[in-house]
PDB file of C-alpha atoms and ligand atoms in Angstrom:
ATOM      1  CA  UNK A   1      -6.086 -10.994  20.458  1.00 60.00           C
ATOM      2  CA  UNK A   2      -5.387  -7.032  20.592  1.00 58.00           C
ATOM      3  CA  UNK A   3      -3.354  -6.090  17.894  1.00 57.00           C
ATOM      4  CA  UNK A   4       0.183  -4.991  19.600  1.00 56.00           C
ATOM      5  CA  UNK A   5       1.139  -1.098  19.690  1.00 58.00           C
ATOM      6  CA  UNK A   6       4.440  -1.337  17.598  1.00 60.00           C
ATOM      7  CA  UNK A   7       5.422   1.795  18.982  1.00 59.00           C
ATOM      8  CA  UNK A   8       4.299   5.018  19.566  1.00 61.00           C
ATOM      9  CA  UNK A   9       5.861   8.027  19.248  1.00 60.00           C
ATOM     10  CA  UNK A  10       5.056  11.504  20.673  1.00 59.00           C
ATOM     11  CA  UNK A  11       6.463  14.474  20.312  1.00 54.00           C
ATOM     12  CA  UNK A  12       8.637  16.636  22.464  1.00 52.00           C
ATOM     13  CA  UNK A  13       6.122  20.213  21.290  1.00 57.00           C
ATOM     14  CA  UNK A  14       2.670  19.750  21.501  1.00 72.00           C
ATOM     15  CA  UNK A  15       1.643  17.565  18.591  1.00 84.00           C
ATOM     16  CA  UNK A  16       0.238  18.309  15.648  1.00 88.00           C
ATOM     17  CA  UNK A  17      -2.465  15.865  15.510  1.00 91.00           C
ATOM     18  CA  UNK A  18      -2.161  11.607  15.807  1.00 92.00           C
ATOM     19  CA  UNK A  19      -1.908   9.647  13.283  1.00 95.00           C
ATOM     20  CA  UNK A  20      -3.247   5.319  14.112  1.00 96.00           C
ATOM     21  CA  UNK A  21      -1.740   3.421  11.187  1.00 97.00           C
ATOM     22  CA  UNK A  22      -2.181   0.155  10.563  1.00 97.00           C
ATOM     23  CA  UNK A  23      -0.300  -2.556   8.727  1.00 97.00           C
ATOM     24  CA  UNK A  24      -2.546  -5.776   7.605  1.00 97.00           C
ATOM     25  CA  UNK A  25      -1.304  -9.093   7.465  1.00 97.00           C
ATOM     26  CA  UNK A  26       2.785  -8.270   7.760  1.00 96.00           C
ATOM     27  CA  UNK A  27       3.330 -11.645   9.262  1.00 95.00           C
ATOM     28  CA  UNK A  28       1.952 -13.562   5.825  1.00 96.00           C
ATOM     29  CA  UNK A  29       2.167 -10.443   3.448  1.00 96.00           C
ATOM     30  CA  UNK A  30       5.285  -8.360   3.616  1.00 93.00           C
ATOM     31  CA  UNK A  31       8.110  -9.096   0.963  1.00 90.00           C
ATOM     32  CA  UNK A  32      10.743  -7.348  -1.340  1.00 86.00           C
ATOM     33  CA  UNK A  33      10.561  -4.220   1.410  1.00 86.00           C
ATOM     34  CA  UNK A  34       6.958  -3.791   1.617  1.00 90.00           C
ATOM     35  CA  UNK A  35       7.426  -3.225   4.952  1.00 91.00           C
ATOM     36  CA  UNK A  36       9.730  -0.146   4.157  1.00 94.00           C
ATOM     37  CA  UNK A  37       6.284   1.776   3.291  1.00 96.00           C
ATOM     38  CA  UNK A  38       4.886   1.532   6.688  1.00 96.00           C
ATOM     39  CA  UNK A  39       8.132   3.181   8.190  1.00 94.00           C
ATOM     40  CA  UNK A  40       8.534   5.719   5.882  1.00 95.00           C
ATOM     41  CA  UNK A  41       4.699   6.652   6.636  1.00 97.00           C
ATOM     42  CA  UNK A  42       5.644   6.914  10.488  1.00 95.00           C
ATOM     43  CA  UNK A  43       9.316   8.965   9.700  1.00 93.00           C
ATOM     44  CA  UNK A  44       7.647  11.514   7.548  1.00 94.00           C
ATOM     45  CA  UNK A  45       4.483  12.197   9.447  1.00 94.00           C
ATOM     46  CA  UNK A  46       6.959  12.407  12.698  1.00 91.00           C
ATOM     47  CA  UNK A  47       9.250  14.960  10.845  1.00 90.00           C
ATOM     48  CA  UNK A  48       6.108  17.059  10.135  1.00 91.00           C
ATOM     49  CA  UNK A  49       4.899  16.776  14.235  1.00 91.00           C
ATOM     50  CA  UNK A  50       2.434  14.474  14.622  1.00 93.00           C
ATOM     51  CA  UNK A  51       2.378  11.668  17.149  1.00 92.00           C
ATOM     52  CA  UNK A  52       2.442   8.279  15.012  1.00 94.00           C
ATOM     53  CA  UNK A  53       0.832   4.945  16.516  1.00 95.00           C
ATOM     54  CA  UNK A  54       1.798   2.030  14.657  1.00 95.00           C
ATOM     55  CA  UNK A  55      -0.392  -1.411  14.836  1.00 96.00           C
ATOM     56  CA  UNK A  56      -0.485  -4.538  13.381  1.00 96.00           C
ATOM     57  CA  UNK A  57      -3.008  -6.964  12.384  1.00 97.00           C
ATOM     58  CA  UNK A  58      -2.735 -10.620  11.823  1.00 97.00           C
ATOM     59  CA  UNK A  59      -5.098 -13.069  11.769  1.00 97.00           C
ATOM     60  CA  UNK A  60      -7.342 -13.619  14.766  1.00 95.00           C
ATOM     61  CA  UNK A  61      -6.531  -9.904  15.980  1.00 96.00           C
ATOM     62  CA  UNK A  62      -9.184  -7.637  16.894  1.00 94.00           C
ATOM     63  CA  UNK A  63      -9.538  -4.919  14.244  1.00 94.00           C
ATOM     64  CA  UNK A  64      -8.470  -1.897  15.580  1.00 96.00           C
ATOM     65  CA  UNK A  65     -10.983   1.068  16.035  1.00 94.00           C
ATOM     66  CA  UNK A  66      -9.805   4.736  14.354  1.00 95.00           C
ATOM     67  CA  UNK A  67      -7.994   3.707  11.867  1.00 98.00           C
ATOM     68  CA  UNK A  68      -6.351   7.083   9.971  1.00 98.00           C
ATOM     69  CA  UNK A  69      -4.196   4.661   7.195  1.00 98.00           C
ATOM     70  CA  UNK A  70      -3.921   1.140   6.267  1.00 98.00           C
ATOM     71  CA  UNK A  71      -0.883  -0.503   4.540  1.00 98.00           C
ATOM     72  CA  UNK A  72      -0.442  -4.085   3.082  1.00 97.00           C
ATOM     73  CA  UNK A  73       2.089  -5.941   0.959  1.00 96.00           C
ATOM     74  CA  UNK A  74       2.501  -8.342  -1.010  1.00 95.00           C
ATOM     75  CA  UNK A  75       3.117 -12.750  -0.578  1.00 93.00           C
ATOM     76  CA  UNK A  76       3.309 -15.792  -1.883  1.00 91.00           C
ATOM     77  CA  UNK A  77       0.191 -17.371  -3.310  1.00 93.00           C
ATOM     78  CA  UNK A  78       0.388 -19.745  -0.031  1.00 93.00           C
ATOM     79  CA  UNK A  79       0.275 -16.572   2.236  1.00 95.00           C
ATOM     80  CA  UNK A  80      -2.516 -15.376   0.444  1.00 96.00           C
ATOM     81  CA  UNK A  81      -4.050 -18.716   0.901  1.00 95.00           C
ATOM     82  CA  UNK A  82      -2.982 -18.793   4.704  1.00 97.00           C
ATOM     83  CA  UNK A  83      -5.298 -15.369   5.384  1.00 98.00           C
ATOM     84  CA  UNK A  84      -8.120 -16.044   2.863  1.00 97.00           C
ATOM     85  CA  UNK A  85     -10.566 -17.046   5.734  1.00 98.00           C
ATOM     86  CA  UNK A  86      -9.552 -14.341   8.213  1.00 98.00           C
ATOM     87  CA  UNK A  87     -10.110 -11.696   5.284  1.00 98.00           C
ATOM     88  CA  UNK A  88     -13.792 -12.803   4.339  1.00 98.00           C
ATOM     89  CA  UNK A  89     -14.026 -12.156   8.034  1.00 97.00           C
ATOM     90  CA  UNK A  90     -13.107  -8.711   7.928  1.00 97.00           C
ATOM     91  CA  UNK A  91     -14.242  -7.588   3.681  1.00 98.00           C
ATOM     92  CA  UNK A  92     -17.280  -5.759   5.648  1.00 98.00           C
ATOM     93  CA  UNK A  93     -15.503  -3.416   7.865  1.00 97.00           C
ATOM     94  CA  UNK A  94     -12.681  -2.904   5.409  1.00 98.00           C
ATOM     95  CA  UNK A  95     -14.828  -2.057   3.036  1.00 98.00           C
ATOM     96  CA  UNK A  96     -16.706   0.372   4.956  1.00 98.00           C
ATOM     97  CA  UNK A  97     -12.818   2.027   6.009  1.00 98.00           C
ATOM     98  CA  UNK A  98     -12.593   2.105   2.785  1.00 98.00           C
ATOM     99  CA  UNK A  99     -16.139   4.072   1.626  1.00 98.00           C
ATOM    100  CA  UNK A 100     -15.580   6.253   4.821  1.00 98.00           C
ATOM    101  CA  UNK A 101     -12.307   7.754   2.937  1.00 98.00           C
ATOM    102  CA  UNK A 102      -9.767   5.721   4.960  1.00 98.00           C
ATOM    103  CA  UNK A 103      -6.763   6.205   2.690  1.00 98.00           C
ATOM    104  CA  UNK A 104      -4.847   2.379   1.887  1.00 98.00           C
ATOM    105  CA  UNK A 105      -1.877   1.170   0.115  1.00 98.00           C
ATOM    106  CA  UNK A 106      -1.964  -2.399  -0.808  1.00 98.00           C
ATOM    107  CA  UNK A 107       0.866  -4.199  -3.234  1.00 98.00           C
ATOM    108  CA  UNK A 108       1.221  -7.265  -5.229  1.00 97.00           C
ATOM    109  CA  UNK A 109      -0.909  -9.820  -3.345  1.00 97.00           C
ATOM    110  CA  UNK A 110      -2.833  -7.826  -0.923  1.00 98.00           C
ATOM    111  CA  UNK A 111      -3.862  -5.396  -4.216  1.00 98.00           C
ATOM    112  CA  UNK A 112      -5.088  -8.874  -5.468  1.00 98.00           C
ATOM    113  CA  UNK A 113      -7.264  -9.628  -2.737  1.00 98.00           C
ATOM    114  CA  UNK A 114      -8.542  -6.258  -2.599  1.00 98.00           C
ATOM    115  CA  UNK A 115     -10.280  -7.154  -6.217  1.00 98.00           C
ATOM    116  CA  UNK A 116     -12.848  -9.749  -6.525  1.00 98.00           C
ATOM    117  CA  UNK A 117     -10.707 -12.600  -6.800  1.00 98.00           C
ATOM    118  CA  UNK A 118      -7.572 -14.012  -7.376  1.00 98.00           C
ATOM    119  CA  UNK A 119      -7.520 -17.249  -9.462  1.00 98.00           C
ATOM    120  CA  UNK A 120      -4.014 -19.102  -9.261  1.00 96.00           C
ATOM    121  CA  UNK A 121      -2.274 -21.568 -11.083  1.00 95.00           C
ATOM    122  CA  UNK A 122      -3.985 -24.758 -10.037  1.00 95.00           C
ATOM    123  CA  UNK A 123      -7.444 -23.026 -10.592  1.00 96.00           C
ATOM    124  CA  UNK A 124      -7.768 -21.986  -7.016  1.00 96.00           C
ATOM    125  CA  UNK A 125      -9.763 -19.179  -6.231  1.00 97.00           C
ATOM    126  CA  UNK A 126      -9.149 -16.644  -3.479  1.00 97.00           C
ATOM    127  CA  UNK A 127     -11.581 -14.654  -3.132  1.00 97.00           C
ATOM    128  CA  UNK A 128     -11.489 -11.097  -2.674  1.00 98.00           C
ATOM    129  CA  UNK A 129     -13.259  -8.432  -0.341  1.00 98.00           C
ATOM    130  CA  UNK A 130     -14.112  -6.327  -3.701  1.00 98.00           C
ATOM    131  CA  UNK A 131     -12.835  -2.977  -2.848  1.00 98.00           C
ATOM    132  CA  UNK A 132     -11.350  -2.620  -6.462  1.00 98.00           C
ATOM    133  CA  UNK A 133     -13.161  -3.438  -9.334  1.00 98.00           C
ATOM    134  CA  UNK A 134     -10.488  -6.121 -10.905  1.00 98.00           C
ATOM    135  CA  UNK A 135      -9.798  -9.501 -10.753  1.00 98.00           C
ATOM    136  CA  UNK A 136      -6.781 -11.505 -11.293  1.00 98.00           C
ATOM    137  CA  UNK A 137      -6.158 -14.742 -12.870  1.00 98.00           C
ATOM    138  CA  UNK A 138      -2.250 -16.341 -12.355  1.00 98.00           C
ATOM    139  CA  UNK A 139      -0.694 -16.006 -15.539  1.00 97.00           C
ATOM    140  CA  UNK A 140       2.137 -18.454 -17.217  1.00 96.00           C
ATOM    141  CA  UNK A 141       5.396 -16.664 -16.462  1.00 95.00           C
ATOM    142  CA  UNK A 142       6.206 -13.810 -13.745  1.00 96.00           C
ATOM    143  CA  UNK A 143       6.579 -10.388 -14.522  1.00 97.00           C
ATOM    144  CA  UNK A 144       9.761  -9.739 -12.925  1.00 95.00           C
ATOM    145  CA  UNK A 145      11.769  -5.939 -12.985  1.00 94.00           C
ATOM    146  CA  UNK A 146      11.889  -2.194 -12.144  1.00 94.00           C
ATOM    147  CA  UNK A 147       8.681  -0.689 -13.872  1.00 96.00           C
ATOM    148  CA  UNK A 148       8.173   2.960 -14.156  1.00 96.00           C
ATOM    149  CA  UNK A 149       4.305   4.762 -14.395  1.00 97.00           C
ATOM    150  CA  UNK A 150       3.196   7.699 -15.459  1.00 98.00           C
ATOM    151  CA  UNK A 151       0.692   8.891 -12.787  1.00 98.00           C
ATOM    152  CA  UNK A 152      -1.294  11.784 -12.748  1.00 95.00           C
ATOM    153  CA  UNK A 153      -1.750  12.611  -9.739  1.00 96.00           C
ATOM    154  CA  UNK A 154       2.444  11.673  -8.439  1.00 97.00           C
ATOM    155  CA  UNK A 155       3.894  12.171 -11.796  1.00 96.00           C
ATOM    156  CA  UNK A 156       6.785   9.491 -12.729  1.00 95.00           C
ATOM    157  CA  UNK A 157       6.415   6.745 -10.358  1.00 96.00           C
ATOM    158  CA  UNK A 158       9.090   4.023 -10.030  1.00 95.00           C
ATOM    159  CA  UNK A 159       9.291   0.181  -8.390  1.00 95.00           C
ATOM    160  CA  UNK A 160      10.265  -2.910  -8.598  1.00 95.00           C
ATOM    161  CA  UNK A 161       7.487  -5.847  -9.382  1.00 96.00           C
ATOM    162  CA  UNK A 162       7.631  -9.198  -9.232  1.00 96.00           C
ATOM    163  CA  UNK A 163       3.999 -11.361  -9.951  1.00 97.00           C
ATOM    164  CA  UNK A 164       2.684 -14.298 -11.805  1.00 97.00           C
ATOM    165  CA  UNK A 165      -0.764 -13.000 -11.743  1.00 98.00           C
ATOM    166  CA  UNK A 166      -2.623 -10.655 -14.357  1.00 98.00           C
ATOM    167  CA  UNK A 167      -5.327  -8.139 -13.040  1.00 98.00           C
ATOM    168  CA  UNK A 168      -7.489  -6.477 -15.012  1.00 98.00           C
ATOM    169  CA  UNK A 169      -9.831  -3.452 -13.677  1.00 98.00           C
ATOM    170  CA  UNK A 170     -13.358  -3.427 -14.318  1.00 98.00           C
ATOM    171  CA  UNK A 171     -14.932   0.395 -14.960  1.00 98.00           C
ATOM    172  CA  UNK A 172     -15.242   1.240 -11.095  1.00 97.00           C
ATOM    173  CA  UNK A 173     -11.914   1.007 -10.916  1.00 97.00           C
ATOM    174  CA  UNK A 174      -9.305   3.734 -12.316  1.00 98.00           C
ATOM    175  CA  UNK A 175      -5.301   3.200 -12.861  1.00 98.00           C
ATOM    176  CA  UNK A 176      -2.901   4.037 -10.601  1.00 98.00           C
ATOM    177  CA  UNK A 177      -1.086   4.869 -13.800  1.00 98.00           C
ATOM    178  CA  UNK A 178       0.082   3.930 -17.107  1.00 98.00           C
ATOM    179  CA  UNK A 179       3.239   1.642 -17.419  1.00 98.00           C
ATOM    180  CA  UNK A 180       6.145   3.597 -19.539  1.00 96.00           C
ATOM    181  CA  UNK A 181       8.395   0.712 -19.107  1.00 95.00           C
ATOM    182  CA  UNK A 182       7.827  -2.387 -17.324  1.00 96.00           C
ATOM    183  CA  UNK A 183       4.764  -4.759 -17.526  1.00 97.00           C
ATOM    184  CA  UNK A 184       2.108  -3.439 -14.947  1.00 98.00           C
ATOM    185  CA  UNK A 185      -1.019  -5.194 -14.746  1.00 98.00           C
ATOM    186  CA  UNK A 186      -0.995  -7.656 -16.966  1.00 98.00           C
ATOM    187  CA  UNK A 187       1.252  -6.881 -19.586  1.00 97.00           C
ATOM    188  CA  UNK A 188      -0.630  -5.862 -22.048  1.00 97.00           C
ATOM    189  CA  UNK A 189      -3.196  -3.559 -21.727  1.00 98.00           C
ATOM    190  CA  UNK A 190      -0.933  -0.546 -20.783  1.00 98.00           C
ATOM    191  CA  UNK A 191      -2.089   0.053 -17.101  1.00 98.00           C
ATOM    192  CA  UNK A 192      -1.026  -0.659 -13.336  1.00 98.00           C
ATOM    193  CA  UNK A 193      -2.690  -0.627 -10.359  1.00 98.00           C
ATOM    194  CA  UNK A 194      -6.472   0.607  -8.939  1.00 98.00           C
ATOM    195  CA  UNK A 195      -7.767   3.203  -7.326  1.00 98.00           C
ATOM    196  CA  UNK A 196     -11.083   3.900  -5.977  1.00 98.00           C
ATOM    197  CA  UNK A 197     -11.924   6.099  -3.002  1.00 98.00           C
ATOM    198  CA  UNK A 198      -8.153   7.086  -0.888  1.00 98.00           C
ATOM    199  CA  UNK A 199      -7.335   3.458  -1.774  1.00 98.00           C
ATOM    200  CA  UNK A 200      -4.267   2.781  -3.930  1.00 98.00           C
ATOM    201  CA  UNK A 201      -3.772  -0.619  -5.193  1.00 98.00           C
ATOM    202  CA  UNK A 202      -0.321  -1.570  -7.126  1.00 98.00           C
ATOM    203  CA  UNK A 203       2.095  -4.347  -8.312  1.00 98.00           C
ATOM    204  CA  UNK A 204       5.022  -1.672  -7.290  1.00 97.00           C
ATOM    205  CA  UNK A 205       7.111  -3.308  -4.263  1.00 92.00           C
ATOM    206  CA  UNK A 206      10.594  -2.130  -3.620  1.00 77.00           C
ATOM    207  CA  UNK A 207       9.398  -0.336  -1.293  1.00 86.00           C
ATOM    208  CA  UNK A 208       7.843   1.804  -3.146  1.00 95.00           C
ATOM    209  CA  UNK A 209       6.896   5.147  -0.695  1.00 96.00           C
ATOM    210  CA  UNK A 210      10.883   5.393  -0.182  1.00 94.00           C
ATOM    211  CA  UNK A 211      11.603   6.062  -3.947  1.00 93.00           C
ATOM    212  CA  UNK A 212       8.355   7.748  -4.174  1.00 95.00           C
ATOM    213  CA  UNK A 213       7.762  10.083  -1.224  1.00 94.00           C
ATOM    214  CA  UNK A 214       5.009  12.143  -3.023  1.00 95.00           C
ATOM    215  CA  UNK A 215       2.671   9.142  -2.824  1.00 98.00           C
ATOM    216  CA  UNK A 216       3.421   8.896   0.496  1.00 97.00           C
ATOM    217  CA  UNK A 217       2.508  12.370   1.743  1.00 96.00           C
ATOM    218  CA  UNK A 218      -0.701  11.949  -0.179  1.00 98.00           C
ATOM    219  CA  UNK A 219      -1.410   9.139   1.912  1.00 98.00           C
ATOM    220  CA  UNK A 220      -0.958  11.227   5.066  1.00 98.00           C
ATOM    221  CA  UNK A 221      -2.521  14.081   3.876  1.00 97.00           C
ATOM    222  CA  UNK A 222      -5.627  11.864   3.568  1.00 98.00           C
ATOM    223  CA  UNK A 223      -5.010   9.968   6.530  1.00 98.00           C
ATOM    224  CA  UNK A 224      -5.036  13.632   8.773  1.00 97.00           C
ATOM    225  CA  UNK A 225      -8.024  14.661   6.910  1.00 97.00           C
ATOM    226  CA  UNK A 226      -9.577  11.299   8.049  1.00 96.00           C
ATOM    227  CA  UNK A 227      -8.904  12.180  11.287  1.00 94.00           C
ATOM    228  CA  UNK A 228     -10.194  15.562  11.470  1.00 93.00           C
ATOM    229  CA  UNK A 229      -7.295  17.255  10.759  1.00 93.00           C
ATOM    230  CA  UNK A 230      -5.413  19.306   7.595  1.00 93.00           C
ATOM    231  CA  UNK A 231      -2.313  18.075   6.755  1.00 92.00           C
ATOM    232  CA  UNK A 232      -0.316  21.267   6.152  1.00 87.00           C
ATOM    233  CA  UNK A 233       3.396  20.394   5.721  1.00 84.00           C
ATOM    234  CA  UNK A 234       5.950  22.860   7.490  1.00 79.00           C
ATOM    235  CA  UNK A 235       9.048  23.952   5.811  1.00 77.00           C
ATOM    236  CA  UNK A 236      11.271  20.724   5.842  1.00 75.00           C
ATOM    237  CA  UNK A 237      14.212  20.340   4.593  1.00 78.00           C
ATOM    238  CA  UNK A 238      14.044  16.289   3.494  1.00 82.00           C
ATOM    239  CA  UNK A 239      16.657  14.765   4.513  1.00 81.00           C
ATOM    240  CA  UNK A 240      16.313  11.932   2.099  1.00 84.00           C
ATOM    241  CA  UNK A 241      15.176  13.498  -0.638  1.00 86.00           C
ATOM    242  CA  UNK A 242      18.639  13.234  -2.892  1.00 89.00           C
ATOM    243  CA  UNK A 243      18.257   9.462  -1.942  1.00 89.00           C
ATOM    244  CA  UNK A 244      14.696   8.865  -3.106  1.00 89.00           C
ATOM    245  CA  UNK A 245      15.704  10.864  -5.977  1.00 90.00           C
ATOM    246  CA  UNK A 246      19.332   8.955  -6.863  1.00 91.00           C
ATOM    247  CA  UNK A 247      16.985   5.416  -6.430  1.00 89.00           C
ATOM    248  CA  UNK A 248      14.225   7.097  -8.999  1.00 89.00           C
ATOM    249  CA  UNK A 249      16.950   7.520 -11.049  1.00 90.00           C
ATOM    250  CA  UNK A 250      19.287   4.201 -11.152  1.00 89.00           C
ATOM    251  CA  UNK A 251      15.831   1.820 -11.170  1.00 87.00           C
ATOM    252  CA  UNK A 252      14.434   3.996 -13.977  1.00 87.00           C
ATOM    253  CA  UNK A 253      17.916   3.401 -15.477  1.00 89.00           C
ATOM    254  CA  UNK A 254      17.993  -0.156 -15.090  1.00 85.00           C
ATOM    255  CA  UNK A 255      14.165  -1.329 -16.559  1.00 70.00           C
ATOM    256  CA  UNK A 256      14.987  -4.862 -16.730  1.00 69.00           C
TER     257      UNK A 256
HETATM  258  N1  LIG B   1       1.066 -14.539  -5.574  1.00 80.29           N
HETATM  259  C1  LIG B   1       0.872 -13.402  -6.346  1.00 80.29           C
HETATM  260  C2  LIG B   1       1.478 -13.471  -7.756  1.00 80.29           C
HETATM  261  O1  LIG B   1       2.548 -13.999  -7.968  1.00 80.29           O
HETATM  262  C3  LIG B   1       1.386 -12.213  -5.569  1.00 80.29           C
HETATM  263  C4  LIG B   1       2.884 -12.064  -5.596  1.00 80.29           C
HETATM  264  C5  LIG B   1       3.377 -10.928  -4.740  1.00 80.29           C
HETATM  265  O2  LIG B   1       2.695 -10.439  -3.848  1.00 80.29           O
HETATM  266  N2  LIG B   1       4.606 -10.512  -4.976  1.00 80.29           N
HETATM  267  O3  LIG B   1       0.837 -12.992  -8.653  1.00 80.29           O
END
């Protein structure tokens, strides 16, 4: 089935350039506001002029062609189980996206399956497409709060994380940052999240590109230079930014 157009919005002066993003899996992965990234990626690139087509992709869709950026969130170890097959299908082409410089933000369980596998409680194991180097084995308790990085690349990073299972990167794979409070990958080593290429894999839900709008404009910029473009941001007066920054401050307040 073709994916359906979410919506698209154009414009009243001539556009700046057109932005396709896509969200994977939002009927089985999307929880604790993940879903709150993909919106803030349309608002923002519309408040800078560019036309903004969102699409979805569930299983049994056809991939979309010209893809700019890709978002996924997290689920349930049975929603991870419920798209396992339909993901093998499509580890090839995402990870050719993803070597072509297609920026991505996965959380939680989608940043799982973007490792090699993900091993869960009963010894299960979903496999992975391998775009990060890291794997992830369910752990014995959940790692439950707000969690704020260091980054360098976004500076202080906040979110909100909620997981059972502990990832650890292989040496492909860099952090998305260290953990200053808050548990991270697996607790114990120190660091959260993968990167590799534009993609950005991390336990941070919450959403997190609300609290965290640098990321998100990072994500654009890529996504415009993906599609020929440069993302140069016009003077803008934010309208949320004392929001995003009052949330940075009360979930940084609040670690546990
Ligand atoms: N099932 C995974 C875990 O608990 C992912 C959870 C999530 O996406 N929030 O580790």
């Amino acid at each position: 089935m073709t994916p359906p157009i979410i919506y698209r919005h154009t414009t009243d002066s001539a556009a700046r350039g057109h932005i396709r993003l896509l969200q994977l899996y939002p009927h089985d992965m999307n929880i604790y506001g993940d879903w709150g990234n993909t919106l803030v990626l349309a608002r923002r690139a519309q408040w800078q002029g560019y036309d903004v087509e969102l699409l979805t992709y569930d299983p049994g869709d056809e991939l979309p062609e010209d893809v700019h950026l890709v978002v996924g969130g997290g689920g349930q170890d049975s929603g991870q189980a419920r798209i396992k097959d339909d993901l093998a299908q499509r580890a090839g082409e995402l990870r050719a996206w993803a070597t072509d410089g297609v920026p991505m933000l996965v959380i939680c369980g989608l940043y799982q399956l973007f490792g090699h596998r993900f091993v869960t409680s009963s010894g299960t194991e979903i496999p992975g497409v391998s775009i990060l180097d890291a794997q992830t084995v369910a752990g014995p308790k959940r790692l439950i709060g707000n969690i704020t990085l260091d980054t360098e690349e976004f500076g202080t990073v906040v979110g909100y994380e909620n997981h059972s299972g502990l990832t650890t990167l292989g040496p492909a794979a860099r952090p998305f940052g260290t953990v200053r409070s808050g548990d991270g990958n697996n607790g114990s080593d120190g660091l959260e999240g993968g990167r590799i290429h534009h993609v950005i894999g991390t336990y941070l839900h919450g959403s997190l590109l609300p609290k965290n709008p640098a990321v998100a404009d990072w994500l654009l910029a890529r996504a415009v230079e993906h599609a020929g473009g440069t993302w140069e941001p016009g003077p803008f007066n934010d309208p949320v930014e004392a929001w995003a920054a009052q949330a940075r401050r009360v979930a940084a307040s609040r670690p546990r």
